[in-house]
Amino acid sequence: MPASPLRVLITAGPTHEAIDPVRFIGNRSSGKMGFALADAAVAAGHEVTLIAGPVNLPTPAGVHRVNVTSAAEMYAAVSSNISTIDLAILCAAVADFTPADPAQQKIKKSGQDTMTLQLVPTQDILGSMREPLGFTGTLVGFAAETENLIANAQDKLLRKSCDFLAANDVSIPNSGFESDNNSVTLLSRNGEVFTASGAKRELATRIIDGITTPQT
Ligand code: CTP
């Protein structure tokens, strides 16, 4: 048990944005990093609520799991838990856009040569945590980047008012999305905390340590 167990909220996985009752817009996130973080946080003695998008993963022992599908549902689940948490780690790969007007019935292809979908932006959950949601605890974001990793991540950390940001270089083969391995640089407001590559579960322990150990 740590001296003071924290109440931790973690978002994980993709979101699925409905086009019609059988189709959606999604992305390749497996949820493995967020689930590894939930497991590592429980192992460190913290109390964990895991807001999970549609993924095919078992719930880590001791974790309170809330399943959601869309970005709007994830936003609602985060905001309804916000008043009771000390530490928020937003690891989900939330869809940035959602269909403006999802069809109520399955869209038929007959008679259509082209198909145009109108998309509207989803709410940025991480970017809403301080304002308008009023979260005052420790805020950790994730960033998947393919270039200028540190510069893009530092910019994201400040823009979204985070205390820490874990930056993944998704251009590295066998790493990141869907993989059991990852390559992470953890940044604080003071600069780099560590850079490491390896199994997501091992990196999760290092990230939980890095964000719960007071910065000097
Ligand atoms: N995020 C979120 N809600 C969204 C989109 C992103 O909470 N609707 C969170 C992710 O969980 C992650 C971080 O924001 O912690 C990733 O941000 P990203 O989408 O990469 O940032 P952007 O500012 O949209 O930058 P980019 O231009 O790289 O897409």
PDB file of C-alpha atoms and ligand atoms in Angstrom:
ATOM      1  CA  MET A   1       0.000   0.000   0.000  1.00  0.00           C
ATOM      2  CA  PRO A   2       1.334   3.495  -0.816  1.00  0.00           C
ATOM      3  CA  ALA A   3       1.251   6.051   2.010  1.00  0.00           C
ATOM      4  CA  SER A   4      -1.879   7.545   0.476  1.00  0.00           C
ATOM      5  CA  PRO A   5      -3.791   5.461  -2.053  1.00  0.00           C
ATOM      6  CA  LEU A   6      -5.098   7.613  -4.889  1.00  0.00           C
ATOM      7  CA  ARG A   7      -8.450   7.442  -6.621  1.00  0.00           C
ATOM      8  CA  VAL A   8      -7.434   6.989 -10.245  1.00  0.00           C
ATOM      9  CA  LEU A   9      -9.494   7.288 -13.418  1.00  0.00           C
ATOM     10  CA  ILE A  10      -8.121   5.812 -16.646  1.00  0.00           C
ATOM     11  CA  THR A  11      -9.612   5.941 -20.148  1.00  0.00           C
ATOM     12  CA  ALA A  12      -8.598   3.194 -22.553  1.00  0.00           C
ATOM     13  CA  GLY A  13      -9.231   1.786 -25.997  1.00  0.00           C
ATOM     14  CA  PRO A  14     -10.812   3.309 -29.078  1.00  0.00           C
ATOM     15  CA  THR A  15     -14.251   4.820 -29.448  1.00  0.00           C
ATOM     16  CA  HIS A  16     -16.699   3.728 -32.132  1.00  0.00           C
ATOM     17  CA  GLU A  17     -18.788   6.399 -33.809  1.00  0.00           C
ATOM     18  CA  ALA A  18     -21.959   5.053 -35.405  1.00  0.00           C
ATOM     19  CA  ILE A  19     -22.578   5.625 -39.128  1.00  0.00           C
ATOM     20  CA  ASP A  20     -25.712   3.467 -39.059  1.00  0.00           C
ATOM     21  CA  PRO A  21     -26.838   0.536 -36.837  1.00  0.00           C
ATOM     22  CA  VAL A  22     -24.179  -1.809 -38.286  1.00  0.00           C
ATOM     23  CA  ARG A  23     -21.236   0.435 -39.178  1.00  0.00           C
ATOM     24  CA  PHE A  24     -18.918   2.722 -37.312  1.00  0.00           C
ATOM     25  CA  ILE A  25     -15.798   4.871 -37.562  1.00  0.00           C
ATOM     26  CA  GLY A  26     -13.061   3.617 -35.263  1.00  0.00           C
ATOM     27  CA  ASN A  27      -9.322   3.209 -34.978  1.00  0.00           C
ATOM     28  CA  ARG A  28      -6.731   0.515 -34.289  1.00  0.00           C
ATOM     29  CA  SER A  29      -6.337   1.035 -30.546  1.00  0.00           C
ATOM     30  CA  SER A  30      -6.424  -2.303 -28.673  1.00  0.00           C
ATOM     31  CA  GLY A  31      -6.734  -0.772 -25.186  1.00  0.00           C
ATOM     32  CA  LYS A  32      -3.712  -2.743 -23.975  1.00  0.00           C
ATOM     33  CA  MET A  33      -1.770   0.267 -22.668  1.00  0.00           C
ATOM     34  CA  GLY A  34      -4.719   1.617 -20.672  1.00  0.00           C
ATOM     35  CA  PHE A  35      -5.547  -1.805 -19.230  1.00  0.00           C
ATOM     36  CA  ALA A  36      -1.865  -2.307 -18.293  1.00  0.00           C
ATOM     37  CA  LEU A  37      -1.941   1.080 -16.523  1.00  0.00           C
ATOM     38  CA  ALA A  38      -5.091   0.061 -14.625  1.00  0.00           C
ATOM     39  CA  ASP A  39      -3.436  -3.191 -13.533  1.00  0.00           C
ATOM     40  CA  ALA A  40      -0.234  -1.373 -12.517  1.00  0.00           C
ATOM     41  CA  ALA A  41      -2.147   1.276 -10.553  1.00  0.00           C
ATOM     42  CA  VAL A  42      -4.059  -1.396  -8.586  1.00  0.00           C
ATOM     43  CA  ALA A  43      -0.779  -3.246  -7.970  1.00  0.00           C
ATOM     44  CA  ALA A  44       0.619   0.009  -6.547  1.00  0.00           C
ATOM     45  CA  GLY A  45      -2.300   0.116  -4.081  1.00  0.00           C
ATOM     46  CA  HIS A  46      -4.533   2.689  -5.791  1.00  0.00           C
ATOM     47  CA  GLU A  47      -8.289   2.591  -6.386  1.00  0.00           C
ATOM     48  CA  VAL A  48      -9.000   2.445 -10.118  1.00  0.00           C
ATOM     49  CA  THR A  49     -11.989   3.235 -12.323  1.00  0.00           C
ATOM     50  CA  LEU A  50     -11.332   2.200 -15.939  1.00  0.00           C
ATOM     51  CA  ILE A  51     -13.521   3.804 -18.596  1.00  0.00           C
ATOM     52  CA  ALA A  52     -13.111   1.394 -21.487  1.00  0.00           C
ATOM     53  CA  GLY A  53     -14.071   1.794 -25.113  1.00  0.00           C
ATOM     54  CA  PRO A  54     -14.992  -1.293 -27.153  1.00  0.00           C
ATOM     55  CA  VAL A  55     -12.083  -3.707 -26.631  1.00  0.00           C
ATOM     56  CA  ASN A  56     -11.690  -7.414 -26.232  1.00  0.00           C
ATOM     57  CA  LEU A  57      -9.736  -7.519 -22.970  1.00  0.00           C
ATOM     58  CA  PRO A  58     -10.461  -8.982 -19.519  1.00  0.00           C
ATOM     59  CA  THR A  59     -10.895  -6.553 -16.634  1.00  0.00           C
ATOM     60  CA  PRO A  60      -7.759  -6.489 -14.453  1.00  0.00           C
ATOM     61  CA  ALA A  61      -8.438  -7.808 -10.935  1.00  0.00           C
ATOM     62  CA  GLY A  62      -9.569  -5.138  -8.506  1.00  0.00           C
ATOM     63  CA  VAL A  63     -10.492  -2.599 -11.206  1.00  0.00           C
ATOM     64  CA  HIS A  64     -13.925  -0.977 -11.455  1.00  0.00           C
ATOM     65  CA  ARG A  65     -14.722  -1.002 -15.190  1.00  0.00           C
ATOM     66  CA  VAL A  66     -17.250   1.173 -17.006  1.00  0.00           C
ATOM     67  CA  ASN A  67     -17.855   0.213 -20.656  1.00  0.00           C
ATOM     68  CA  VAL A  68     -18.630   2.899 -23.218  1.00  0.00           C
ATOM     69  CA  THR A  69     -18.845   2.929 -27.006  1.00  0.00           C
ATOM     70  CA  SER A  70     -18.721   6.465 -28.392  1.00  0.00           C
ATOM     71  CA  ALA A  71     -16.694   9.585 -27.606  1.00  0.00           C
ATOM     72  CA  ALA A  72     -19.846  11.226 -26.254  1.00  0.00           C
ATOM     73  CA  GLU A  73     -20.430   8.308 -23.868  1.00  0.00           C
ATOM     74  CA  MET A  74     -16.777   8.401 -22.760  1.00  0.00           C
ATOM     75  CA  TYR A  75     -17.043  12.155 -22.086  1.00  0.00           C
ATOM     76  CA  ALA A  76     -20.206  11.589 -20.010  1.00  0.00           C
ATOM     77  CA  ALA A  77     -18.620   8.739 -18.021  1.00  0.00           C
ATOM     78  CA  VAL A  78     -15.497  10.806 -17.279  1.00  0.00           C
ATOM     79  CA  SER A  79     -17.455  13.877 -16.245  1.00  0.00           C
ATOM     80  CA  SER A  80     -19.728  11.908 -13.934  1.00  0.00           C
ATOM     81  CA  ASN A  81     -16.702  10.450 -12.086  1.00  0.00           C
ATOM     82  CA  ILE A  82     -14.565  13.589 -11.983  1.00  0.00           C
ATOM     83  CA  SER A  83     -15.524  14.885  -8.559  1.00  0.00           C
ATOM     84  CA  THR A  84     -14.198  11.755  -6.821  1.00  0.00           C
ATOM     85  CA  ILE A  85     -10.777  11.331  -8.433  1.00  0.00           C
ATOM     86  CA  ASP A  86      -7.242  12.457  -7.582  1.00  0.00           C
ATOM     87  CA  LEU A  87      -5.435  11.329 -10.717  1.00  0.00           C
ATOM     88  CA  ALA A  88      -6.751  11.085 -14.291  1.00  0.00           C
ATOM     89  CA  ILE A  89      -4.827   9.242 -17.001  1.00  0.00           C
ATOM     90  CA  LEU A  90      -6.465   9.723 -20.394  1.00  0.00           C
ATOM     91  CA  CYS A  91      -5.007   7.012 -22.565  1.00  0.00           C
ATOM     92  CA  ALA A  92      -7.968   6.328 -24.893  1.00  0.00           C
ATOM     93  CA  ALA A  93      -7.645   6.874 -28.628  1.00  0.00           C
ATOM     94  CA  VAL A  94     -10.842   8.886 -28.860  1.00  0.00           C
ATOM     95  CA  ALA A  95     -12.227   9.481 -32.358  1.00  0.00           C
ATOM     96  CA  ASP A  96     -11.699  13.121 -33.305  1.00  0.00           C
ATOM     97  CA  PHE A  97     -14.779  13.198 -35.567  1.00  0.00           C
ATOM     98  CA  THR A  98     -18.197  11.562 -35.497  1.00  0.00           C
ATOM     99  CA  PRO A  99     -20.952  11.304 -38.151  1.00  0.00           C
ATOM    100  CA  ALA A 100     -23.141  14.407 -37.991  1.00  0.00           C
ATOM    101  CA  ASP A 101     -26.362  12.499 -38.527  1.00  0.00           C
ATOM    102  CA  PRO A 102     -26.089   8.719 -38.015  1.00  0.00           C
ATOM    103  CA  ALA A 103     -28.698   6.804 -40.060  1.00  0.00           C
ATOM    104  CA  GLN A 104     -31.427   5.089 -38.042  1.00  0.00           C
ATOM    105  CA  GLN A 105     -31.587   2.206 -40.547  1.00  0.00           C
ATOM    106  CA  LYS A 106     -28.808   0.353 -42.377  1.00  0.00           C
ATOM    107  CA  ILE A 107     -27.625   2.432 -45.335  1.00  0.00           C
ATOM    108  CA  LYS A 108     -28.198   0.576 -48.624  1.00  0.00           C
ATOM    109  CA  LYS A 109     -25.634   0.750 -51.398  1.00  0.00           C
ATOM    110  CA  SER A 110     -28.102   0.299 -54.280  1.00  0.00           C
ATOM    111  CA  GLY A 111     -28.313   3.319 -56.546  1.00  0.00           C
ATOM    112  CA  GLN A 112     -25.292   5.065 -54.967  1.00  0.00           C
ATOM    113  CA  ASP A 113     -22.110   5.614 -56.971  1.00  0.00           C
ATOM    114  CA  THR A 114     -20.408   7.631 -54.275  1.00  0.00           C
ATOM    115  CA  MET A 115     -20.987   8.120 -50.605  1.00  0.00           C
ATOM    116  CA  THR A 116     -20.315  11.253 -48.608  1.00  0.00           C
ATOM    117  CA  LEU A 117     -20.305  11.272 -44.834  1.00  0.00           C
ATOM    118  CA  GLN A 118     -20.527  14.528 -42.972  1.00  0.00           C
ATOM    119  CA  LEU A 119     -18.440  14.486 -39.808  1.00  0.00           C
ATOM    120  CA  VAL A 120     -18.422  16.846 -36.864  1.00  0.00           C
ATOM    121  CA  PRO A 121     -15.710  17.100 -34.182  1.00  0.00           C
ATOM    122  CA  THR A 122     -16.130  15.146 -30.938  1.00  0.00           C
ATOM    123  CA  GLN A 123     -15.516  16.840 -27.615  1.00  0.00           C
ATOM    124  CA  ASP A 124     -11.869  16.761 -26.567  1.00  0.00           C
ATOM    125  CA  ILE A 125     -12.119  15.000 -23.195  1.00  0.00           C
ATOM    126  CA  LEU A 126      -8.521  15.682 -22.123  1.00  0.00           C
ATOM    127  CA  GLY A 127      -8.782  19.288 -23.278  1.00  0.00           C
ATOM    128  CA  SER A 128     -12.001  19.742 -21.265  1.00  0.00           C
ATOM    129  CA  MET A 129     -10.719  18.353 -17.960  1.00  0.00           C
ATOM    130  CA  ARG A 130      -9.592  21.694 -16.441  1.00  0.00           C
ATOM    131  CA  GLU A 131     -12.241  23.802 -18.166  1.00  0.00           C
ATOM    132  CA  PRO A 132     -15.196  23.280 -18.280  1.00  0.00           C
ATOM    133  CA  LEU A 133     -15.056  20.109 -16.143  1.00  0.00           C
ATOM    134  CA  GLY A 134     -13.126  21.750 -13.286  1.00  0.00           C
ATOM    135  CA  PHE A 135     -10.685  18.910 -12.559  1.00  0.00           C
ATOM    136  CA  THR A 136      -7.958  20.030 -10.126  1.00  0.00           C
ATOM    137  CA  GLY A 137      -6.081  16.749  -9.595  1.00  0.00           C
ATOM    138  CA  THR A 138      -3.077  15.362 -11.437  1.00  0.00           C
ATOM    139  CA  LEU A 139      -3.781  15.160 -15.166  1.00  0.00           C
ATOM    140  CA  VAL A 140      -1.912  12.832 -17.511  1.00  0.00           C
ATOM    141  CA  GLY A 141      -2.401  12.758 -21.276  1.00  0.00           C
ATOM    142  CA  PHE A 142      -1.095  10.525 -24.018  1.00  0.00           C
ATOM    143  CA  ALA A 143       0.114  11.489 -27.467  1.00  0.00           C
ATOM    144  CA  ALA A 144       0.702   9.222 -30.433  1.00  0.00           C
ATOM    145  CA  GLU A 145       3.121  10.940 -32.765  1.00  0.00           C
ATOM    146  CA  THR A 146       4.893   9.963 -35.960  1.00  0.00           C
ATOM    147  CA  GLU A 147       7.354  12.878 -36.072  1.00  0.00           C
ATOM    148  CA  ASN A 148       8.851  15.585 -33.837  1.00  0.00           C
ATOM    149  CA  LEU A 149       7.866  13.467 -30.809  1.00  0.00           C
ATOM    150  CA  ILE A 150       9.129  15.655 -27.974  1.00  0.00           C
ATOM    151  CA  ALA A 151       8.216  19.035 -29.480  1.00  0.00           C
ATOM    152  CA  ASN A 152       4.681  17.907 -30.375  1.00  0.00           C
ATOM    153  CA  ALA A 153       4.229  16.256 -26.983  1.00  0.00           C
ATOM    154  CA  GLN A 154       5.451  19.298 -25.002  1.00  0.00           C
ATOM    155  CA  ASP A 155       3.069  21.465 -26.978  1.00  0.00           C
ATOM    156  CA  LYS A 156       0.161  19.069 -26.271  1.00  0.00           C
ATOM    157  CA  LEU A 157       1.044  18.941 -22.548  1.00  0.00           C
ATOM    158  CA  LEU A 158       0.746  22.728 -22.266  1.00  0.00           C
ATOM    159  CA  ARG A 159      -2.253  23.138 -24.603  1.00  0.00           C
ATOM    160  CA  LYS A 160      -4.291  20.565 -22.655  1.00  0.00           C
ATOM    161  CA  SER A 161      -3.099  21.773 -19.195  1.00  0.00           C
ATOM    162  CA  CYS A 162      -1.587  18.404 -18.262  1.00  0.00           C
ATOM    163  CA  ASP A 163       0.899  17.710 -15.469  1.00  0.00           C
ATOM    164  CA  PHE A 164       2.387  14.814 -17.414  1.00  0.00           C
ATOM    165  CA  LEU A 165       2.217  13.559 -20.958  1.00  0.00           C
ATOM    166  CA  ALA A 166       3.244  10.112 -22.169  1.00  0.00           C
ATOM    167  CA  ALA A 167       4.391  10.333 -25.763  1.00  0.00           C
ATOM    168  CA  ASN A 168       4.415   7.255 -28.001  1.00  0.00           C
ATOM    169  CA  ASP A 169       6.459   7.123 -31.151  1.00  0.00           C
ATOM    170  CA  VAL A 170       4.046   5.123 -33.310  1.00  0.00           C
ATOM    171  CA  SER A 171       6.434   5.081 -36.258  1.00  0.00           C
ATOM    172  CA  ILE A 172       8.540   2.342 -34.555  1.00  0.00           C
ATOM    173  CA  PRO A 173       7.752  -1.161 -35.971  1.00  0.00           C
ATOM    174  CA  ASN A 174       6.182  -3.716 -33.544  1.00  0.00           C
ATOM    175  CA  SER A 175       5.293  -0.994 -31.087  1.00  0.00           C
ATOM    176  CA  GLY A 176       2.262   1.076 -30.161  1.00  0.00           C
ATOM    177  CA  PHE A 177      -1.187   0.274 -31.589  1.00  0.00           C
ATOM    178  CA  GLU A 178      -2.243  -3.384 -31.122  1.00  0.00           C
ATOM    179  CA  SER A 179       1.236  -4.448 -29.976  1.00  0.00           C
ATOM    180  CA  ASP A 180       2.219  -5.758 -26.517  1.00  0.00           C
ATOM    181  CA  ASN A 181       5.208  -3.416 -26.657  1.00  0.00           C
ATOM    182  CA  ASN A 182       5.536   0.304 -26.672  1.00  0.00           C
ATOM    183  CA  SER A 183       8.076   3.081 -26.713  1.00  0.00           C
ATOM    184  CA  VAL A 184       7.257   5.895 -24.326  1.00  0.00           C
ATOM    185  CA  THR A 185       8.735   9.217 -23.285  1.00  0.00           C
ATOM    186  CA  LEU A 186       7.146  10.559 -20.104  1.00  0.00           C
ATOM    187  CA  LEU A 187       7.265  14.345 -19.915  1.00  0.00           C
ATOM    188  CA  SER A 188       6.432  16.561 -16.965  1.00  0.00           C
ATOM    189  CA  ARG A 189       6.105  20.330 -17.035  1.00  0.00           C
ATOM    190  CA  ASN A 190       9.823  20.404 -16.137  1.00  0.00           C
ATOM    191  CA  GLY A 191      10.953  18.217 -19.024  1.00  0.00           C
ATOM    192  CA  GLU A 192      11.683  14.559 -19.639  1.00  0.00           C
ATOM    193  CA  VAL A 193      11.082  12.092 -16.766  1.00  0.00           C
ATOM    194  CA  PHE A 194      12.214   8.988 -18.690  1.00  0.00           C
ATOM    195  CA  THR A 195      12.280   7.325 -22.094  1.00  0.00           C
ATOM    196  CA  ALA A 196      11.858   3.566 -22.280  1.00  0.00           C
ATOM    197  CA  SER A 197      10.824   0.772 -24.615  1.00  0.00           C
ATOM    198  CA  GLY A 198       9.458  -2.615 -23.656  1.00  0.00           C
ATOM    199  CA  ALA A 199       6.377  -4.538 -22.610  1.00  0.00           C
ATOM    200  CA  LYS A 200       3.347  -2.307 -22.021  1.00  0.00           C
ATOM    201  CA  ARG A 201       2.811  -3.813 -18.552  1.00  0.00           C
ATOM    202  CA  GLU A 202       6.391  -2.945 -17.502  1.00  0.00           C
ATOM    203  CA  LEU A 203       6.123   0.542 -18.962  1.00  0.00           C
ATOM    204  CA  ALA A 204       2.821   0.940 -17.103  1.00  0.00           C
ATOM    205  CA  THR A 205       4.572   0.386 -13.757  1.00  0.00           C
ATOM    206  CA  ARG A 206       7.212   2.977 -14.671  1.00  0.00           C
ATOM    207  CA  ILE A 207       4.561   5.482 -15.738  1.00  0.00           C
ATOM    208  CA  ILE A 208       2.537   4.998 -12.524  1.00  0.00           C
ATOM    209  CA  ASP A 209       5.766   5.426 -10.495  1.00  0.00           C
ATOM    210  CA  GLY A 210       6.783   8.480 -12.527  1.00  0.00           C
ATOM    211  CA  ILE A 211       3.486  10.307 -12.109  1.00  0.00           C
ATOM    212  CA  THR A 212       2.944   9.489  -8.438  1.00  0.00           C
ATOM    213  CA  THR A 213       6.486  10.253  -7.229  1.00  0.00           C
ATOM    214  CA  PRO A 214       6.806  13.918  -6.256  1.00  0.00           C
ATOM    215  CA  GLN A 215       8.898  15.884  -8.800  1.00  0.00           C
ATOM    216  CA  THR A 216      12.108  17.427  -7.482  1.00  0.00           C
TER     217      THR A 216
HETATM  218  N1  CTP B   1      -8.212  12.886 -26.236  1.00  0.00           N
HETATM  219  C1  CTP B   1      -9.417  12.999 -25.579  1.00  0.00           C
HETATM  220  N2  CTP B   1     -10.551  13.291 -26.276  1.00  0.00           N
HETATM  221  C2  CTP B   1     -10.528  13.454 -27.614  1.00  0.00           C
HETATM  222  C3  CTP B   1      -9.297  13.336 -28.295  1.00  0.00           C
HETATM  223  C4  CTP B   1      -8.158  13.066 -27.579  1.00  0.00           C
HETATM  224  O1  CTP B   1      -9.442  12.834 -24.353  1.00  0.00           O
HETATM  225  N3  CTP B   1     -11.663  13.710 -28.267  1.00  0.00           N
HETATM  226  C5  CTP B   1      -6.988  12.629 -25.456  1.00  0.00           C
HETATM  227  C6  CTP B   1      -6.395  11.266 -25.631  1.00  0.00           C
HETATM  228  O2  CTP B   1      -6.916  10.328 -24.698  1.00  0.00           O
HETATM  229  C7  CTP B   1      -4.923  11.527 -25.364  1.00  0.00           C
HETATM  230  C8  CTP B   1      -4.736  12.893 -25.981  1.00  0.00           C
HETATM  231  O3  CTP B   1      -6.012  13.540 -25.913  1.00  0.00           O
HETATM  232  O4  CTP B   1      -4.637  11.629 -23.995  1.00  0.00           O
HETATM  233  C9  CTP B   1      -4.313  12.752 -27.414  1.00  0.00           C
HETATM  234  O5  CTP B   1      -4.497  13.935 -28.032  1.00  0.00           O
HETATM  235  P1  CTP B   1      -4.492  14.033 -29.616  1.00  0.00           P
HETATM  236  O6  CTP B   1      -5.811  13.662 -30.179  1.00  0.00           O
HETATM  237  O7  CTP B   1      -3.295  13.328 -30.124  1.00  0.00           O
HETATM  238  O8  CTP B   1      -4.280  15.561 -29.626  1.00  0.00           O
HETATM  239  P2  CTP B   1      -4.669  16.633 -30.650  1.00  0.00           P
HETATM  240  O9  CTP B   1      -4.585  17.903 -29.922  1.00  0.00           O
HETATM  241  O10 CTP B   1      -5.951  16.277 -31.324  1.00  0.00           O
HETATM  242  O11 CTP B   1      -3.466  16.580 -31.605  1.00  0.00           O
HETATM  243  P3  CTP B   1      -3.251  16.010 -33.050  1.00  0.00           P
HETATM  244  O12 CTP B   1      -3.231  17.231 -33.864  1.00  0.00           O
HETATM  245  O13 CTP B   1      -1.922  15.319 -32.945  1.00  0.00           O
HETATM  246  O14 CTP B   1      -4.403  15.057 -33.348  1.00  0.00           O
END
